[in-house]
Amino acid sequence: MNRDYILAVDAGTSSLKSVLFDENFVAVTQDRVEYNYEADGLSVQIHPDLVWQAFLKVTRSLEEKGYARKVELIVPCVFSPALIAMDAEGTPLFPAIIHWDRRSIKQARKAVRIIGKERFLQVAGNIPYPGGISLTSMLWLKEERPEVFARAAVLGHLNTFLLKKLVNRWIIDPTNASVTGLYNTVAASDWSKDLARDLGIPLEKLPPVVPSFEVAGKITKEASRITGLPSGIPVLVGSNDTSAAALGAGLFEHGQVLNISGSSEILVICLDHPLPDERYYLRTHPFPGRWLMYDIVIGGFALEWFRSQFCRELPPDTFYHAYLAEVLEGKGQGKVKCVPYLTGDRTSLVQKKASFSGLTLDTTREECLRALVGGIVGRMRKTLDMMSERLTLHPTMVITGGAGSALLEYKRRVFRDFEIELKENCSILGCMEIARRFLRQGR
C-alpha cells in the first residue's frame, strides 16, 4: 500500500492520545484529549461517547494540521475492561462499566459458586473479580438492568465500540477477550461455549474474536465524513493498552518484566506458557504463543487523592517533585503502614478498603505519604518475589508511564535487584509494532 502516515491511538481511562508516524515510523505530531469518568460508591463508569468525541477532536486536529487525508493506516489500543452493552447499530445502551467498578461483587461470587475457581482458572485463566473481569458486569446488567441486557445486540469492550464506529464490524481482540471471563485464555482459542452456557450469557451477544494484527475493516464513507479520515483505509484490530505496552517495551521472552506507572501501577511479566493463578490476572500477548500475567494497584490517583486532601497548599508541580522527593528520602517508613485499596483490590472477591495503621498523636502527613507509596510499590515487590519462585525473571525491568523522578528513585531502591530501563510511550510503540508486522506481511 502507499504508506503516507500511520495513526496510533491509545484510549486510556482518563484521556485519548494519538501519535502520527511517517513511513519510517518517526513521530510527526501528537494530540491528547482528556475526559472524565463517573464514580458513585462502588460504581465507576464512563460514557463511550466521551471517548468517541475525544477521537473526533484528534482527527479534527489532524485536519487542521493538514494530515487527516494522508493517513493510510490506523492502529488502536484501549484500556480494559470497559464493558459496553450496544444495540444493533452500535449505540451504547448503558455507560461503559470500567475496571475500577465494584458494583458486581454479588454476581462475581455467584459465578464462582456456579463454575468454581479451579474451572475458571483452567479455562478462562482468571477468577471473575468484580470489574476486573467483565463477565461480572454482564451478570450485573442481566440481573439489575434486565431491559438493557435484553436489548443488547452485543456485549463488547471499548475497542468493539470504536471499531463498530469506524468500520461497521463487530470485533474484539484476544487481549480484551481474555479479561471477560468467558474466553479460553489458557488455550488462546475462542469463547468458551460451556462457560457462557452455564452462566447464562448468550454466545450471540459476544463479538467475534479477531487477532490484533488482522484488519478489522476499512473506514466507511460515513466514518470518513465524520472524522475527516480517508474512506477505505484499513484499521487494524489492535489490542488492550497494557498488552500494547508490553509489546512496545519489548516483552517477548519468558520472564521479562514491565512496570506501567500511571493512574494505576501495573506489573506485567511475559510468559511462554500460561500460569493461571488467583493472585493475579492472565491475558494473552498480542503475539501468538505468549501470555502476560499482570497485577494492578492504584497508583497516581492515590497520590493525587493524598495531595488534594492533605497537601492542598502545595501546587501539583511542587508536590510531585520537590515535596515527594524529600518525603521519600526520609525515615520512618516502618512506623505507619498503609493498605492502599482506595479503589478496592482488583484480585479479591471481598470489597477491601484503604487504611492506615500505626498512627499516633505525633504521626506526620509525611509518614502517611511514605506509607501510601510504600504500600503501592510494596504490592509489586511482593508479586515479583512470588513470581520469582515460579520462573526466572529477567534482570532488567522496563518502566514506562508518568512516574516522576521522585517516585522513580524510590522504585530504584525497592527494585534494586533489577536494572531499570526507562521507555516512554510503550502503548503507542506497541501499536507501531503491530503496524510493522502488518506491513511486513505486505498487506
C-alpha positions as semicolon CSV with decimal commas, in nm:
position;residue;x (nm);y (nm);z (nm)
1;M;0,000;0,000;0,000
2;N;0,109;0,361;-0,043
3;R;0,223;0,448;0,308
4;D;0,198;0,814;0,396
5;Y;0,116;0,823;0,766
6;I;0,016;0,574;1,035
7;L;-0,214;0,686;1,316
8;A;-0,166;0,515;1,653
9;V;-0,444;0,572;1,906
10;D;-0,427;0,492;2,278
11;A;-0,764;0,527;2,453
12;G;-0,688;0,530;2,825
13;T;-0,900;0,561;3,137
14;S;-0,887;0,940;3,151
15;S;-0,756;1,052;2,812
16;L;-0,714;0,956;2,449
17;K;-0,369;1,002;2,300
18;S;-0,278;0,983;1,934
19;V;0,060;0,988;1,761
20;L;0,102;1,020;1,384
21;F;0,402;0,838;1,236
22;D;0,557;0,870;0,893
23;E;0,653;0,572;0,673
24;N;0,983;0,542;0,862
25;F;0,795;0,516;1,193
26;V;0,912;0,858;1,306
27;A;0,661;1,054;1,514
28;V;0,534;1,361;1,330
29;T;0,266;1,505;1,557
30;Q;0,063;1,402;1,860
31;D;-0,251;1,503;2,046
32;R;-0,414;1,426;2,379
33;V;-0,776;1,483;2,478
34;E;-0,893;1,429;2,836
35;Y;-1,232;1,307;2,956
36;N;-1,390;1,219;3,289
37;Y;-1,527;0,902;3,437
38;E;-1,816;0,890;3,687
39;A;-1,768;0,741;4,035
40;D;-2,055;0,683;4,276
41;G;-1,987;0,445;4,560
42;L;-1,891;0,110;4,410
43;S;-1,991;0,219;4,060
44;V;-1,728;0,357;3,822
45;Q;-1,826;0,416;3,462
46;I;-1,763;0,634;3,160
47;H;-1,988;0,716;2,868
48;P;-1,840;0,570;2,548
49;D;-1,941;0,879;2,352
50;L;-1,689;1,082;2,554
51;V;-1,413;0,861;2,415
52;W;-1,558;0,888;2,064
53;Q;-1,575;1,267;2,090
54;A;-1,213;1,269;2,205
55;F;-1,122;1,070;1,894
56;L;-1,308;1,322;1,677
57;K;-1,115;1,608;1,839
58;V;-0,794;1,427;1,748
59;T;-0,898;1,384;1,385
60;R;-1,007;1,749;1,367
61;S;-0,663;1,846;1,492
62;L;-0,511;1,633;1,217
63;E;-0,734;1,808;0,964
64;E;-0,618;2,148;1,086
65;K;-0,256;2,037;1,054
66;G;-0,316;1,902;0,704
67;Y;-0,256;1,536;0,787
68;A;-0,601;1,375;0,813
69;R;-0,637;1,290;0,444
70;K;-0,284;1,149;0,436
71;V;-0,345;0,878;0,696
72;E;-0,310;0,532;0,539
73;L;-0,341;0,302;0,841
74;I;-0,491;0,319;1,192
75;V;-0,387;0,106;1,491
76;P;-0,580;0,140;1,820
77;C;-0,526;0,019;2,173
78;V;-0,776;0,063;2,454
79;F;-0,799;0,031;2,831
80;S;-0,995;-0,266;2,957
81;P;-1,220;-0,399;3,084
82;A;-1,477;-0,144;2,977
83;L;-1,796;-0,339;2,923
84;I;-2,035;-0,173;2,679
85;A;-2,383;-0,302;2,600
86;M;-2,476;-0,189;2,247
87;D;-2,778;-0,217;2,023
88;A;-2,760;-0,350;1,668
89;E;-2,639;-0,012;1,537
90;G;-2,357;0,014;1,790
91;T;-2,531;0,270;2,010
92;P;-2,441;0,230;2,380
93;L;-2,739;0,135;2,594
94;F;-2,556;0,197;2,923
95;P;-2,231;0,366;3,027
96;A;-1,914;0,159;2,997
97;I;-1,856;-0,028;3,324
98;I;-1,481;0,005;3,374
99;H;-1,207;-0,179;3,561
100;W;-1,240;0,018;3,886
101;D;-1,607;-0,073;3,920
102;R;-1,705;-0,295;4,215
103;R;-2,085;-0,300;4,196
104;S;-2,087;-0,661;4,075
105;I;-1,942;-0,832;4,385
106;K;-2,259;-1,038;4,434
107;Q;-2,252;-1,153;4,072
108;A;-1,880;-1,240;4,096
109;R;-1,938;-1,463;4,397
110;K;-2,237;-1,625;4,227
111;A;-2,028;-1,700;3,916
112;V;-1,761;-1,865;4,132
113;R;-2,025;-2,079;4,304
114;I;-2,160;-2,194;3,966
115;I;-1,829;-2,262;3,789
116;G;-1,574;-2,300;4,069
117;K;-1,236;-2,130;4,095
118;E;-1,041;-2,422;3,952
119;R;-1,251;-2,444;3,637
120;F;-1,232;-2,069;3,583
121;L;-0,853;-2,085;3,611
122;Q;-0,824;-2,389;3,383
123;V;-1,027;-2,229;3,104
124;A;-1,054;-1,852;3,139
125;G;-0,724;-1,822;3,324
126;N;-0,878;-1,581;3,574
127;I;-1,110;-1,564;3,870
128;P;-1,406;-1,336;3,781
129;Y;-1,311;-1,047;4,006
130;P;-1,572;-0,768;4,007
131;G;-1,491;-0,502;3,747
132;G;-1,156;-0,655;3,659
133;I;-1,325;-0,934;3,462
134;S;-1,617;-0,803;3,257
135;L;-1,828;-1,118;3,299
136;T;-1,935;-0,988;3,640
137;S;-2,058;-0,665;3,482
138;M;-2,251;-0,865;3,220
139;L;-2,420;-1,058;3,500
140;W;-2,492;-0,735;3,688
141;L;-2,665;-0,591;3,382
142;K;-2,861;-0,912;3,339
143;E;-2,986;-0,903;3,698
144;E;-3,007;-0,531;3,774
145;R;-3,080;-0,384;3,429
146;P;-3,261;-0,669;3,251
147;E;-3,412;-0,435;2,992
148;V;-3,062;-0,322;2,888
149;F;-2,933;-0,679;2,876
150;A;-3,231;-0,791;2,669
151;R;-3,193;-0,506;2,419
152;A;-2,818;-0,550;2,384
153;A;-2,719;-0,699;2,050
154;V;-2,354;-0,711;2,156
155;L;-2,165;-0,703;2,485
156;G;-1,819;-0,579;2,395
157;H;-1,527;-0,372;2,515
158;L;-1,418;-0,022;2,417
159;N;-1,244;-0,142;2,100
160;T;-1,567;-0,318;1,996
161;F;-1,746;0,016;2,021
162;L;-1,477;0,216;1,839
163;L;-1,430;-0,037;1,559
164;K;-1,804;-0,054;1,502
165;K;-1,799;0,326;1,461
166;L;-1,507;0,320;1,219
167;V;-1,551;0,005;1,008
168;N;-1,905;-0,111;1,095
169;R;-1,798;-0,456;1,214
170;W;-1,837;-0,629;1,549
171;I;-1,493;-0,730;1,679
172;I;-1,296;-0,791;1,995
173;D;-0,932;-0,898;2,008
174;P;-0,788;-1,182;2,223
175;T;-0,615;-0,949;2,472
176;N;-0,951;-0,789;2,551
177;A;-1,147;-1,114;2,530
178;S;-0,910;-1,276;2,779
179;V;-1,034;-1,049;3,059
180;T;-1,403;-1,117;3,000
181;G;-1,401;-1,445;3,195
182;L;-1,568;-1,620;2,900
183;Y;-1,272;-1,660;2,665
184;N;-1,044;-1,964;2,667
185;T;-0,734;-1,767;2,765
186;V;-0,531;-2,072;2,862
187;A;-0,572;-2,227;2,516
188;A;-0,583;-1,884;2,345
189;S;-0,863;-2,014;2,126
190;D;-1,214;-1,865;2,134
191;W;-1,518;-1,811;2,352
192;S;-1,590;-2,096;2,591
193;K;-1,932;-2,225;2,496
194;D;-1,954;-2,418;2,822
195;L;-1,879;-2,119;3,046
196;A;-2,118;-1,896;2,854
197;R;-2,393;-2,159;2,870
198;D;-2,352;-2,231;3,240
199;L;-2,350;-1,860;3,325
200;G;-2,644;-1,770;3,104
201;I;-2,459;-1,540;2,863
202;P;-2,583;-1,593;2,504
203;L;-2,289;-1,650;2,269
204;E;-2,462;-1,442;2,002
205;K;-2,416;-1,136;2,224
206;L;-2,036;-1,177;2,221
207;P;-1,840;-1,024;1,928
208;P;-1,615;-1,236;1,706
209;V;-1,258;-1,267;1,837
210;V;-1,007;-1,147;1,576
211;P;-0,624;-1,136;1,623
212;S;-0,467;-0,798;1,697
213;F;-0,262;-0,797;1,374
214;E;-0,559;-0,852;1,146
215;V;-0,754;-0,586;0,956
216;A;-1,076;-0,505;1,139
217;G;-1,212;-0,343;0,825
218;K;-1,189;-0,023;0,625
219;I;-1,308;0,324;0,717
220;T;-1,667;0,356;0,597
221;K;-1,792;0,652;0,398
222;E;-1,997;0,764;0,698
223;A;-1,696;0,740;0,931
224;S;-1,488;0,928;0,675
225;R;-1,746;1,206;0,663
226;I;-1,749;1,240;1,041
227;T;-1,376;1,200;1,109
228;G;-1,218;1,356;0,800
229;L;-1,009;1,041;0,752
230;P;-0,993;0,884;0,404
231;S;-1,264;0,636;0,320
232;G;-1,138;0,283;0,258
233;I;-0,815;0,292;0,460
234;P;-0,755;-0,015;0,681
235;V;-0,800;-0,015;1,057
236;L;-0,617;-0,291;1,242
237;V;-0,786;-0,470;1,530
238;G;-0,522;-0,361;1,782
239;S;-0,514;-0,465;2,146
240;N;-0,559;-0,374;2,507
241;D;-0,330;-0,090;2,618
242;T;-0,140;-0,299;2,875
243;S;-0,072;-0,565;2,613
244;A;0,033;-0,298;2,363
245;A;0,267;-0,153;2,626
246;A;0,423;-0,495;2,680
247;L;0,476;-0,523;2,306
248;G;0,621;-0,172;2,287
249;A;0,851;-0,240;2,581
250;G;0,994;-0,543;2,402
251;L;0,841;-0,812;2,623
252;F;0,864;-1,120;2,403
253;E;1,062;-1,362;2,619
254;H;0,964;-1,564;2,924
255;G;1,033;-1,369;3,243
256;Q;1,070;-1,019;3,100
257;V;0,926;-0,753;3,332
258;L;0,741;-0,425;3,277
259;N;0,605;-0,167;3,522
260;I;0,344;0,071;3,383
261;S;0,318;0,378;3,603
262;G;0,010;0,595;3,572
263;S;-0,328;0,631;3,738
264;S;-0,267;0,268;3,837
265;E;0,058;0,083;3,892
266;I;0,066;-0,229;3,676
267;L;0,327;-0,503;3,694
268;V;0,349;-0,719;3,381
269;I;0,554;-1,035;3,322
270;C;0,579;-1,214;2,987
271;L;0,517;-1,590;2,985
272;D;0,584;-1,854;2,719
273;H;0,313;-2,075;2,869
274;P;0,005;-1,988;3,073
275;L;0,042;-1,978;3,452
276;P;-0,308;-1,904;3,582
277;D;-0,331;-1,805;3,948
278;E;-0,599;-1,638;4,157
279;R;-0,343;-1,388;4,290
280;Y;-0,309;-1,208;3,957
281;Y;-0,458;-1,175;3,609
282;L;-0,366;-1,368;3,297
283;R;-0,421;-1,241;2,945
284;T;-0,293;-1,326;2,601
285;H;0,003;-1,143;2,450
286;P;-0,063;-0,978;2,110
287;F;0,190;-1,228;1,967
288;P;0,062;-1,587;1,945
289;G;0,223;-1,834;2,185
290;R;0,281;-1,579;2,459
291;W;0,083;-1,474;2,765
292;L;0,106;-1,188;3,013
293;M;0,048;-1,205;3,385
294;Y;-0,029;-0,873;3,545
295;D;-0,104;-0,732;3,886
296;I;-0,258;-0,392;3,937
297;V;-0,293;-0,150;4,226
298;I;-0,397;0,215;4,240
299;G;-0,107;0,450;4,166
300;G;-0,112;0,812;4,057
301;F;-0,476;0,860;4,155
302;A;-0,385;0,768;4,514
303;L;-0,110;1,029;4,520
304;E;-0,346;1,290;4,377
305;W;-0,605;1,197;4,641
306;F;-0,342;1,249;4,912
307;R;-0,233;1,582;4,766
308;S;-0,588;1,714;4,732
309;Q;-0,686;1,610;5,084
310;F;-0,374;1,671;5,292
311;C;-0,143;1,899;5,092
312;R;-0,384;2,147;4,937
313;E;-0,145;2,435;4,992
314;L;0,111;2,274;4,761
315;P;0,083;2,329;4,386
316;P;0,087;1,998;4,195
317;D;0,431;2,062;4,048
318;T;0,579;2,126;4,393
319;F;0,406;1,824;4,546
320;Y;0,509;1,574;4,278
321;H;0,869;1,687;4,254
322;A;1,039;1,866;4,543
323;Y;0,799;1,762;4,822
324;L;0,756;1,397;4,721
325;A;1,131;1,359;4,669
326;E;1,201;1,497;5,017
327;V;0,937;1,275;5,177
328;L;1,052;0,954;5,009
329;E;1,412;1,019;5,112
330;G;1,303;1,048;5,476
331;K;1,300;0,793;5,755
332;G;1,018;0,633;5,946
333;Q;0,853;0,416;5,682
334;G;0,817;0,136;5,937
335;K;0,603;0,327;6,188
336;V;0,298;0,376;5,971
337;K;0,155;0,116;5,735
338;C;-0,093;0,168;5,453
339;V;-0,319;-0,075;5,272
340;P;-0,368;0,128;4,950
341;Y;-0,705;-0,005;4,832
342;L;-0,870;0,330;4,762
343;T;-1,047;0,171;4,465
344;G;-1,064;-0,176;4,617
345;D;-0,845;-0,476;4,544
346;R;-0,856;-0,592;4,183
347;T;-0,775;-0,951;4,289
348;S;-1,031;-1,006;4,562
349;L;-1,393;-1,114;4,591
350;V;-1,409;-0,906;4,909
351;Q;-1,462;-0,531;4,887
352;K;-1,142;-0,417;5,056
353;K;-1,087;-0,058;5,159
354;A;-0,777;0,151;5,216
355;S;-0,649;0,209;5,567
356;F;-0,359;0,349;5,764
357;S;-0,236;0,176;6,079
358;G;0,024;0,258;6,340
359;L;-0,092;0,618;6,377
360;T;-0,012;0,809;6,696
361;L;-0,051;1,167;6,807
362;D;0,292;1,251;6,667
363;T;0,233;1,090;6,325
364;T;0,300;1,335;6,042
365;R;0,149;1,359;5,698
366;E;0,493;1,284;5,559
367;E;0,493;0,946;5,733
368;C;0,147;0,876;5,593
369;L;0,258;0,966;5,241
370;R;0,563;0,740;5,271
371;A;0,335;0,462;5,391
372;L;0,098;0,516;5,098
373;V;0,378;0,494;4,843
374;G;0,530;0,203;5,032
375;G;0,201;0,015;5,019
376;I;0,163;0,070;4,645
377;V;0,518;-0,020;4,543
378;G;0,537;-0,289;4,810
379;R;0,246;-0,470;4,647
380;M;0,450;-0,501;4,327
381;R;0,758;-0,612;4,522
382;K;0,559;-0,896;4,682
383;T;0,426;-1,004;4,342
384;L;0,779;-1,008;4,198
385;D;0,901;-1,219;4,489
386;M;0,611;-1,460;4,439
387;M;0,675;-1,490;4,064
388;S;1,050;-1,539;4,115
389;E;0,964;-1,868;4,286
390;R;0,784;-1,988;3,971
391;L;1,017;-1,869;3,696
392;T;1,345;-1,692;3,632
393;L;1,283;-1,320;3,599
394;H;1,482;-1,115;3,352
395;P;1,738;-0,890;3,529
396;T;1,602;-0,577;3,356
397;M;1,274;-0,409;3,446
398;V;1,131;-0,168;3,190
399;I;0,938;0,122;3,343
400;T;0,700;0,331;3,136
401;G;0,434;0,588;3,207
402;G;0,411;0,902;3,414
403;A;0,635;0,821;3,711
404;G;0,814;1,138;3,820
405;S;1,176;1,139;3,926
406;A;1,091;1,115;4,297
407;L;0,881;0,801;4,258
408;L;1,130;0,658;4,010
409;E;1,419;0,693;4,255
410;Y;1,211;0,525;4,523
411;K;1,140;0,236;4,285
412;R;1,511;0,202;4,209
413;R;1,567;0,137;4,579
414;V;1,279;-0,108;4,616
415;F;1,364;-0,291;4,291
416;R;1,739;-0,270;4,346
417;D;1,790;-0,627;4,222
418;F;1,675;-0,516;3,874
419;E;1,843;-0,294;3,621
420;I;1,588;-0,021;3,545
421;E;1,531;0,076;3,181
422;L;1,307;0,374;3,109
423;K;1,098;0,372;2,795
424;E;0,832;0,627;2,703
425;N;0,501;0,576;2,523
426;C;0,515;0,197;2,529
427;S;0,146;0,157;2,440
428;I;0,190;0,372;2,131
429;L;0,512;0,187;2,044
430;G;0,316;-0,137;2,075
431;C;0,067;-0,007;1,821
432;M;0,359;0,065;1,591
433;E;0,492;-0,287;1,637
434;I;0,152;-0,420;1,531
435;A;0,167;-0,190;1,226
436;R;0,518;-0,313;1,139
437;R;0,411;-0,675;1,148
438;F;0,110;-0,599;0,931
439;L;0,319;-0,407;0,677
440;R;0,591;-0,675;0,668
441;Q;0,326;-0,919;0,556
442;G;0,272;-0,696;0,253
443;R;-0,096;-0,632;0,308
